[in-house]
Amino acid sequence: MASRTRGKDSTERRHGTGKRQPTVWVFTEGSLTEPQYIDIVKGRRDPSIRLSVRIGNDERTHSGTKGPRNPTYSRKPLDLFDQAVAKLREEERRAKREKWPAPPKGTRWTTVWCLFDRDDHEGIDTIHDEADAIDGLEIAYSHPCFELWRLLHCQDYTSTFGRVCGEATKKLPFVTPRMSKEQAKIVLPSQILKTDVDGFKEAKARAERMNDRHQVNVPKSRRDPYTDVWRFVEQGLRVTDY
């Protein structure tokens, strides 16, 4: 055991990566639900996986960033996308300025994710098209909203929502008519972890079956219902089960 540890340390020193670890920056449309979800799920990651996860517009820590095309703080998808691109470019400039070593093969030091919903927003397909052309930038998208992903932890769903997020929220089994909208947005571990509901793997399987019902040539803005948040969990947070 000792010899393997020394060998690993030697390799890290030789490549200059010993103290550096990959960082995932996340920009979320929601200011409460998505950050709470991320906090719960990233705590399920294998502790041996070196990864820093930072929410780039976390209002809870006052770390919000204004978009370069918007002088005021905004969570609309187009502005969120601008903020994500700006953060990616900032980190790339920093890496060049500080002469970061090459990351381990098949990895990146910095990846930026955008999590946003369909709702009634404009520019959804434009964002997906532009993101496809930017290395290091990823999108996790839900139609009509993130609450669909929460719902899939409990049951299958295939009917359309007509871009009405409130309809998805009402179907969550733990939401009652007396709850306020803000109360319904709160994410508790019992609502997603498989000790109480079906957990990640079943939610992912349901999402894939649901998404497969749409033809590949249909723009994502018209895929109702749809979510690929599971990609963010696996590729962004590096969690494969919870």
PDB file of C-alpha atoms in Angstrom:
ATOM      1  CA  MET A   1       0.000   0.000   0.000  1.00  0.00           C
ATOM      2  CA  ALA A   2       2.760   2.445   0.947  1.00  0.00           C
ATOM      3  CA  SER A   3       4.681   1.915  -2.289  1.00  0.00           C
ATOM      4  CA  ARG A   4       1.561   2.553  -4.407  1.00  0.00           C
ATOM      5  CA  THR A   5       0.880   5.795  -2.512  1.00  0.00           C
ATOM      6  CA  ARG A   6       4.447   7.018  -3.030  1.00  0.00           C
ATOM      7  CA  GLY A   7       4.218   6.188  -6.716  1.00  0.00           C
ATOM      8  CA  LYS A   8       1.017   8.171  -7.089  1.00  0.00           C
ATOM      9  CA  ASP A   9       2.514  11.175  -5.283  1.00  0.00           C
ATOM     10  CA  SER A  10       5.568  10.999  -7.512  1.00  0.00           C
ATOM     11  CA  THR A  11       3.416  11.031 -10.644  1.00  0.00           C
ATOM     12  CA  GLU A  12       1.420  14.018  -9.406  1.00  0.00           C
ATOM     13  CA  ARG A  13       4.564  15.986  -8.601  1.00  0.00           C
ATOM     14  CA  ARG A  14       6.048  15.170 -11.989  1.00  0.00           C
ATOM     15  CA  HIS A  15       2.958  16.492 -13.788  1.00  0.00           C
ATOM     16  CA  GLY A  16       2.389  19.384 -11.398  1.00  0.00           C
ATOM     17  CA  THR A  17      -1.161  18.274 -10.543  1.00  0.00           C
ATOM     18  CA  GLY A  18      -0.762  17.310  -6.886  1.00  0.00           C
ATOM     19  CA  LYS A  19      -2.617  20.294  -5.373  1.00  0.00           C
ATOM     20  CA  ARG A  20      -4.948  21.027  -8.258  1.00  0.00           C
ATOM     21  CA  GLN A  21      -8.285  19.376  -8.844  1.00  0.00           C
ATOM     22  CA  PRO A  22     -10.959  19.759 -11.535  1.00  0.00           C
ATOM     23  CA  THR A  23     -13.595  22.408 -10.874  1.00  0.00           C
ATOM     24  CA  VAL A  24     -17.200  22.424 -12.039  1.00  0.00           C
ATOM     25  CA  TRP A  25     -18.926  25.798 -12.093  1.00  0.00           C
ATOM     26  CA  VAL A  26     -22.726  25.705 -12.157  1.00  0.00           C
ATOM     27  CA  PHE A  27     -25.113  28.508 -13.110  1.00  0.00           C
ATOM     28  CA  THR A  28     -28.709  27.775 -12.139  1.00  0.00           C
ATOM     29  CA  GLU A  29     -31.924  29.446 -13.198  1.00  0.00           C
ATOM     30  CA  GLY A  30     -33.507  28.687  -9.841  1.00  0.00           C
ATOM     31  CA  SER A  31     -32.102  30.438  -6.794  1.00  0.00           C
ATOM     32  CA  LEU A  32     -33.324  27.854  -4.266  1.00  0.00           C
ATOM     33  CA  THR A  33     -34.385  24.450  -5.642  1.00  0.00           C
ATOM     34  CA  GLU A  34     -31.389  23.655  -7.848  1.00  0.00           C
ATOM     35  CA  PRO A  35     -28.724  24.822  -5.354  1.00  0.00           C
ATOM     36  CA  GLN A  36     -30.349  22.757  -2.598  1.00  0.00           C
ATOM     37  CA  TYR A  37     -30.502  19.734  -4.876  1.00  0.00           C
ATOM     38  CA  ILE A  38     -26.830  20.147  -5.810  1.00  0.00           C
ATOM     39  CA  ASP A  39     -25.807  20.405  -2.161  1.00  0.00           C
ATOM     40  CA  ILE A  40     -27.576  17.117  -1.359  1.00  0.00           C
ATOM     41  CA  VAL A  41     -26.332  15.172  -4.367  1.00  0.00           C
ATOM     42  CA  LYS A  42     -22.686  16.255  -4.342  1.00  0.00           C
ATOM     43  CA  GLY A  43     -22.506  14.902  -0.807  1.00  0.00           C
ATOM     44  CA  ARG A  44     -23.173  11.432  -2.248  1.00  0.00           C
ATOM     45  CA  ARG A  45     -20.038  11.445  -4.399  1.00  0.00           C
ATOM     46  CA  ASP A  46     -17.290   8.931  -3.738  1.00  0.00           C
ATOM     47  CA  PRO A  47     -14.842  10.846  -1.482  1.00  0.00           C
ATOM     48  CA  SER A  48     -11.907   9.516  -3.481  1.00  0.00           C
ATOM     49  CA  ILE A  49     -13.013  11.573  -6.503  1.00  0.00           C
ATOM     50  CA  ARG A  50     -11.217  14.905  -6.463  1.00  0.00           C
ATOM     51  CA  LEU A  51     -13.655  17.552  -7.674  1.00  0.00           C
ATOM     52  CA  SER A  52     -14.664  21.042  -6.606  1.00  0.00           C
ATOM     53  CA  VAL A  53     -18.269  22.074  -7.350  1.00  0.00           C
ATOM     54  CA  ARG A  54     -19.095  25.777  -7.198  1.00  0.00           C
ATOM     55  CA  ILE A  55     -22.386  27.501  -7.929  1.00  0.00           C
ATOM     56  CA  GLY A  56     -21.402  30.586  -9.889  1.00  0.00           C
ATOM     57  CA  ASN A  57     -24.570  32.555  -9.148  1.00  0.00           C
ATOM     58  CA  ASP A  58     -25.414  31.334  -5.656  1.00  0.00           C
ATOM     59  CA  GLU A  59     -27.478  34.079  -4.042  1.00  0.00           C
ATOM     60  CA  ARG A  60     -27.163  32.324  -0.692  1.00  0.00           C
ATOM     61  CA  THR A  61     -23.486  33.321  -0.620  1.00  0.00           C
ATOM     62  CA  HIS A  62     -23.910  36.569  -2.550  1.00  0.00           C
ATOM     63  CA  SER A  63     -21.656  35.268  -5.324  1.00  0.00           C
ATOM     64  CA  GLY A  64     -23.962  36.169  -8.202  1.00  0.00           C
ATOM     65  CA  THR A  65     -22.346  37.413 -11.400  1.00  0.00           C
ATOM     66  CA  LYS A  66     -23.854  39.874 -13.840  1.00  0.00           C
ATOM     67  CA  GLY A  67     -24.029  38.844 -17.475  1.00  0.00           C
ATOM     68  CA  PRO A  68     -21.775  40.755 -19.890  1.00  0.00           C
ATOM     69  CA  ARG A  69     -24.763  41.744 -22.026  1.00  0.00           C
ATOM     70  CA  ASN A  70     -26.934  42.589 -19.057  1.00  0.00           C
ATOM     71  CA  PRO A  71     -25.982  45.333 -16.549  1.00  0.00           C
ATOM     72  CA  THR A  72     -28.372  43.886 -13.963  1.00  0.00           C
ATOM     73  CA  TYR A  73     -28.329  40.476 -12.365  1.00  0.00           C
ATOM     74  CA  SER A  74     -30.516  38.032 -14.306  1.00  0.00           C
ATOM     75  CA  ARG A  75     -31.428  34.352 -14.227  1.00  0.00           C
ATOM     76  CA  LYS A  76     -33.079  34.236 -17.638  1.00  0.00           C
ATOM     77  CA  PRO A  77     -31.506  31.470 -19.766  1.00  0.00           C
ATOM     78  CA  LEU A  78     -29.878  33.801 -22.321  1.00  0.00           C
ATOM     79  CA  ASP A  79     -28.249  35.882 -19.583  1.00  0.00           C
ATOM     80  CA  LEU A  80     -27.389  32.746 -17.618  1.00  0.00           C
ATOM     81  CA  PHE A  81     -25.653  31.398 -20.702  1.00  0.00           C
ATOM     82  CA  ASP A  82     -23.647  34.630 -21.035  1.00  0.00           C
ATOM     83  CA  GLN A  83     -22.546  34.355 -17.422  1.00  0.00           C
ATOM     84  CA  ALA A  84     -21.458  30.757 -17.935  1.00  0.00           C
ATOM     85  CA  VAL A  85     -19.443  31.583 -21.050  1.00  0.00           C
ATOM     86  CA  ALA A  86     -17.819  34.518 -19.257  1.00  0.00           C
ATOM     87  CA  LYS A  87     -16.791  32.287 -16.340  1.00  0.00           C
ATOM     88  CA  LEU A  88     -15.356  29.656 -18.684  1.00  0.00           C
ATOM     89  CA  ARG A  89     -13.290  32.262 -20.553  1.00  0.00           C
ATOM     90  CA  GLU A  90     -12.148  33.799 -17.267  1.00  0.00           C
ATOM     91  CA  GLU A  91     -10.888  30.450 -16.025  1.00  0.00           C
ATOM     92  CA  GLU A  92      -9.180  29.727 -19.344  1.00  0.00           C
ATOM     93  CA  ARG A  93      -7.342  33.062 -19.159  1.00  0.00           C
ATOM     94  CA  ARG A  94      -6.385  32.324 -15.576  1.00  0.00           C
ATOM     95  CA  ALA A  95      -5.017  28.900 -16.534  1.00  0.00           C
ATOM     96  CA  LYS A  96      -2.895  30.461 -19.267  1.00  0.00           C
ATOM     97  CA  ARG A  97      -1.684  33.307 -17.042  1.00  0.00           C
ATOM     98  CA  GLU A  98      -0.749  30.981 -14.184  1.00  0.00           C
ATOM     99  CA  LYS A  99       0.622  28.319 -16.541  1.00  0.00           C
ATOM    100  CA  TRP A 100      -1.483  25.459 -15.267  1.00  0.00           C
ATOM    101  CA  PRO A 101      -0.189  22.025 -16.275  1.00  0.00           C
ATOM    102  CA  ALA A 102      -2.149  19.855 -18.663  1.00  0.00           C
ATOM    103  CA  PRO A 103      -4.972  18.048 -16.808  1.00  0.00           C
ATOM    104  CA  PRO A 104      -5.019  14.260 -16.555  1.00  0.00           C
ATOM    105  CA  LYS A 105      -5.881  12.606 -19.869  1.00  0.00           C
ATOM    106  CA  GLY A 106      -9.558  12.787 -20.769  1.00  0.00           C
ATOM    107  CA  THR A 107     -10.372  15.494 -18.197  1.00  0.00           C
ATOM    108  CA  ARG A 108     -10.574  19.282 -17.940  1.00  0.00           C
ATOM    109  CA  TRP A 109      -9.556  21.570 -15.106  1.00  0.00           C
ATOM    110  CA  THR A 110     -12.667  23.704 -15.625  1.00  0.00           C
ATOM    111  CA  THR A 111     -16.145  22.753 -16.849  1.00  0.00           C
ATOM    112  CA  VAL A 112     -19.143  25.076 -16.682  1.00  0.00           C
ATOM    113  CA  TRP A 113     -22.747  23.900 -16.576  1.00  0.00           C
ATOM    114  CA  CYS A 114     -25.992  25.807 -17.133  1.00  0.00           C
ATOM    115  CA  LEU A 115     -29.201  24.468 -15.561  1.00  0.00           C
ATOM    116  CA  PHE A 116     -32.362  26.107 -16.879  1.00  0.00           C
ATOM    117  CA  ASP A 117     -35.998  25.459 -17.763  1.00  0.00           C
ATOM    118  CA  ARG A 118     -38.286  25.933 -20.746  1.00  0.00           C
ATOM    119  CA  ASP A 119     -41.028  27.935 -19.020  1.00  0.00           C
ATOM    120  CA  ASP A 120     -41.883  30.795 -21.401  1.00  0.00           C
ATOM    121  CA  HIS A 121     -38.279  31.747 -22.106  1.00  0.00           C
ATOM    122  CA  GLU A 122     -36.936  32.804 -25.478  1.00  0.00           C
ATOM    123  CA  GLY A 123     -33.743  31.614 -27.138  1.00  0.00           C
ATOM    124  CA  ILE A 124     -33.780  28.040 -25.804  1.00  0.00           C
ATOM    125  CA  ASP A 125     -32.701  26.422 -29.086  1.00  0.00           C
ATOM    126  CA  THR A 126     -30.137  29.160 -29.757  1.00  0.00           C
ATOM    127  CA  ILE A 127     -28.499  28.421 -26.408  1.00  0.00           C
ATOM    128  CA  HIS A 128     -28.293  24.696 -27.138  1.00  0.00           C
ATOM    129  CA  ASP A 129     -26.802  25.334 -30.581  1.00  0.00           C
ATOM    130  CA  GLU A 130     -24.178  27.736 -29.257  1.00  0.00           C
ATOM    131  CA  ALA A 131     -23.289  25.496 -26.319  1.00  0.00           C
ATOM    132  CA  ASP A 132     -22.621  22.573 -28.675  1.00  0.00           C
ATOM    133  CA  ALA A 133     -19.815  24.584 -30.238  1.00  0.00           C
ATOM    134  CA  ILE A 134     -18.082  25.516 -26.955  1.00  0.00           C
ATOM    135  CA  ASP A 135     -15.705  22.989 -25.416  1.00  0.00           C
ATOM    136  CA  GLY A 136     -16.092  22.923 -21.654  1.00  0.00           C
ATOM    137  CA  LEU A 137     -19.644  24.281 -21.564  1.00  0.00           C
ATOM    138  CA  GLU A 138     -22.559  21.937 -20.853  1.00  0.00           C
ATOM    139  CA  ILE A 139     -26.339  22.328 -20.569  1.00  0.00           C
ATOM    140  CA  ALA A 140     -28.858  20.508 -18.356  1.00  0.00           C
ATOM    141  CA  TYR A 141     -32.358  21.394 -19.490  1.00  0.00           C
ATOM    142  CA  SER A 142     -35.906  20.623 -18.358  1.00  0.00           C
ATOM    143  CA  HIS A 143     -39.271  21.174 -20.029  1.00  0.00           C
ATOM    144  CA  PRO A 144     -41.299  22.609 -18.411  1.00  0.00           C
ATOM    145  CA  CYS A 145     -39.068  22.963 -15.356  1.00  0.00           C
ATOM    146  CA  PHE A 146     -36.729  21.297 -12.850  1.00  0.00           C
ATOM    147  CA  GLU A 147     -39.717  19.977 -10.884  1.00  0.00           C
ATOM    148  CA  LEU A 148     -40.173  17.358 -13.616  1.00  0.00           C
ATOM    149  CA  TRP A 149     -36.812  15.842 -12.662  1.00  0.00           C
ATOM    150  CA  ARG A 150     -37.914  15.773  -9.027  1.00  0.00           C
ATOM    151  CA  LEU A 151     -41.172  14.066 -10.046  1.00  0.00           C
ATOM    152  CA  LEU A 152     -39.335  11.318 -11.928  1.00  0.00           C
ATOM    153  CA  HIS A 153     -37.777  10.203  -8.648  1.00  0.00           C
ATOM    154  CA  CYS A 154     -41.272   9.080  -7.683  1.00  0.00           C
ATOM    155  CA  GLN A 155     -43.074   8.004 -10.842  1.00  0.00           C
ATOM    156  CA  ASP A 156     -43.112   7.774 -14.627  1.00  0.00           C
ATOM    157  CA  TYR A 157     -44.533  10.714 -16.524  1.00  0.00           C
ATOM    158  CA  THR A 158     -45.187  11.255 -20.227  1.00  0.00           C
ATOM    159  CA  SER A 159     -48.091  13.711 -20.588  1.00  0.00           C
ATOM    160  CA  THR A 160     -47.432  17.253 -21.797  1.00  0.00           C
ATOM    161  CA  PHE A 161     -47.399  20.268 -19.490  1.00  0.00           C
ATOM    162  CA  GLY A 162     -47.822  23.074 -22.013  1.00  0.00           C
ATOM    163  CA  ARG A 163     -44.910  24.975 -20.438  1.00  0.00           C
ATOM    164  CA  VAL A 164     -46.823  25.341 -17.161  1.00  0.00           C
ATOM    165  CA  CYS A 165     -44.349  24.571 -14.385  1.00  0.00           C
ATOM    166  CA  GLY A 166     -47.040  24.809 -11.730  1.00  0.00           C
ATOM    167  CA  GLU A 167     -48.656  21.680 -13.122  1.00  0.00           C
ATOM    168  CA  ALA A 168     -45.449  19.714 -12.579  1.00  0.00           C
ATOM    169  CA  THR A 169     -45.113  21.065  -9.048  1.00  0.00           C
ATOM    170  CA  LYS A 170     -48.668  20.024  -8.167  1.00  0.00           C
ATOM    171  CA  LYS A 171     -47.900  16.430  -9.100  1.00  0.00           C
ATOM    172  CA  LEU A 172     -45.050  16.097  -6.613  1.00  0.00           C
ATOM    173  CA  PRO A 173     -46.379  13.658  -3.971  1.00  0.00           C
ATOM    174  CA  PHE A 174     -44.970  15.687  -1.084  1.00  0.00           C
ATOM    175  CA  VAL A 175     -46.607  18.973  -2.191  1.00  0.00           C
ATOM    176  CA  THR A 176     -49.935  19.787  -0.554  1.00  0.00           C
ATOM    177  CA  PRO A 177     -52.539  22.392  -1.560  1.00  0.00           C
ATOM    178  CA  ARG A 178     -51.747  24.392   1.574  1.00  0.00           C
ATOM    179  CA  MET A 179     -48.071  24.770   0.671  1.00  0.00           C
ATOM    180  CA  SER A 180     -46.838  28.112  -0.631  1.00  0.00           C
ATOM    181  CA  LYS A 181     -44.844  28.259  -3.856  1.00  0.00           C
ATOM    182  CA  GLU A 182     -41.679  28.879  -1.876  1.00  0.00           C
ATOM    183  CA  GLN A 183     -42.318  25.901   0.395  1.00  0.00           C
ATOM    184  CA  ALA A 184     -42.833  23.668  -2.650  1.00  0.00           C
ATOM    185  CA  LYS A 185     -39.436  24.736  -4.007  1.00  0.00           C
ATOM    186  CA  ILE A 186     -37.561  23.389  -0.986  1.00  0.00           C
ATOM    187  CA  VAL A 187     -35.707  20.140  -1.696  1.00  0.00           C
ATOM    188  CA  LEU A 188     -35.314  17.639   1.134  1.00  0.00           C
ATOM    189  CA  PRO A 189     -33.098  14.513   1.022  1.00  0.00           C
ATOM    190  CA  SER A 190     -36.164  12.312   1.565  1.00  0.00           C
ATOM    191  CA  GLN A 191     -37.638  13.596  -1.722  1.00  0.00           C
ATOM    192  CA  ILE A 192     -34.814  12.284  -3.907  1.00  0.00           C
ATOM    193  CA  LEU A 193     -32.788   9.650  -2.033  1.00  0.00           C
ATOM    194  CA  LYS A 194     -33.833   6.072  -2.697  1.00  0.00           C
ATOM    195  CA  THR A 195     -34.320   5.214   0.959  1.00  0.00           C
ATOM    196  CA  ASP A 196     -37.613   7.123   0.726  1.00  0.00           C
ATOM    197  CA  VAL A 197     -38.325   7.274  -3.034  1.00  0.00           C
ATOM    198  CA  ASP A 198     -36.916   5.490  -6.088  1.00  0.00           C
ATOM    199  CA  GLY A 199     -33.618   7.392  -6.303  1.00  0.00           C
ATOM    200  CA  PHE A 200     -31.363   8.428  -9.156  1.00  0.00           C
ATOM    201  CA  LYS A 201     -31.099   5.311 -11.309  1.00  0.00           C
ATOM    202  CA  GLU A 202     -34.837   4.907 -11.637  1.00  0.00           C
ATOM    203  CA  ALA A 203     -35.312   8.645 -12.262  1.00  0.00           C
ATOM    204  CA  LYS A 204     -32.687   8.506 -15.011  1.00  0.00           C
ATOM    205  CA  ALA A 205     -34.336   5.452 -16.619  1.00  0.00           C
ATOM    206  CA  ARG A 206     -37.696   7.208 -16.574  1.00  0.00           C
ATOM    207  CA  ALA A 207     -36.189  10.352 -18.082  1.00  0.00           C
ATOM    208  CA  GLU A 208     -34.532   8.393 -20.887  1.00  0.00           C
ATOM    209  CA  ARG A 209     -37.750   6.557 -21.722  1.00  0.00           C
ATOM    210  CA  MET A 210     -39.654   9.835 -21.673  1.00  0.00           C
ATOM    211  CA  ASN A 211     -37.095  11.641 -23.844  1.00  0.00           C
ATOM    212  CA  ASP A 212     -36.989   8.787 -26.354  1.00  0.00           C
ATOM    213  CA  ARG A 213     -40.618   9.453 -27.202  1.00  0.00           C
ATOM    214  CA  HIS A 214     -39.527  12.635 -29.001  1.00  0.00           C
ATOM    215  CA  GLN A 215     -38.122  12.503 -32.521  1.00  0.00           C
ATOM    216  CA  VAL A 216     -34.488  13.585 -32.704  1.00  0.00           C
ATOM    217  CA  ASN A 217     -35.231  16.355 -35.221  1.00  0.00           C
ATOM    218  CA  VAL A 218     -37.719  18.078 -32.876  1.00  0.00           C
ATOM    219  CA  PRO A 219     -36.116  21.189 -31.283  1.00  0.00           C
ATOM    220  CA  LYS A 220     -35.638  20.878 -27.533  1.00  0.00           C
ATOM    221  CA  SER A 221     -37.856  23.907 -26.970  1.00  0.00           C
ATOM    222  CA  ARG A 222     -40.757  21.780 -28.268  1.00  0.00           C
ATOM    223  CA  ARG A 223     -39.975  18.539 -26.423  1.00  0.00           C
ATOM    224  CA  ASP A 224     -42.653  18.383 -23.739  1.00  0.00           C
ATOM    225  CA  PRO A 225     -41.951  16.778 -21.314  1.00  0.00           C
ATOM    226  CA  TYR A 226     -38.146  16.530 -21.332  1.00  0.00           C
ATOM    227  CA  THR A 227     -35.225  16.583 -18.930  1.00  0.00           C
ATOM    228  CA  ASP A 228     -31.569  15.593 -19.085  1.00  0.00           C
ATOM    229  CA  VAL A 229     -30.545  16.671 -15.588  1.00  0.00           C
ATOM    230  CA  TRP A 230     -29.202  13.148 -15.092  1.00  0.00           C
ATOM    231  CA  ARG A 231     -26.317  14.086 -17.409  1.00  0.00           C
ATOM    232  CA  PHE A 232     -25.325  16.849 -15.023  1.00  0.00           C
ATOM    233  CA  VAL A 233     -25.436  14.430 -12.093  1.00  0.00           C
ATOM    234  CA  GLU A 234     -23.234  11.838 -13.792  1.00  0.00           C
ATOM    235  CA  GLN A 235     -20.889  14.034 -15.805  1.00  0.00           C
ATOM    236  CA  GLY A 236     -20.899  17.216 -13.753  1.00  0.00           C
ATOM    237  CA  LEU A 237     -21.198  16.054 -10.140  1.00  0.00           C
ATOM    238  CA  ARG A 238     -19.623  12.634 -10.864  1.00  0.00           C
ATOM    239  CA  VAL A 239     -22.390  10.832  -8.972  1.00  0.00           C
ATOM    240  CA  THR A 240     -23.850   7.651 -10.427  1.00  0.00           C
ATOM    241  CA  ASP A 241     -26.255   6.608  -7.701  1.00  0.00           C
ATOM    242  CA  TYR A 242     -28.071   8.015  -4.688  1.00  0.00           C
TER     243      TYR A 242
END
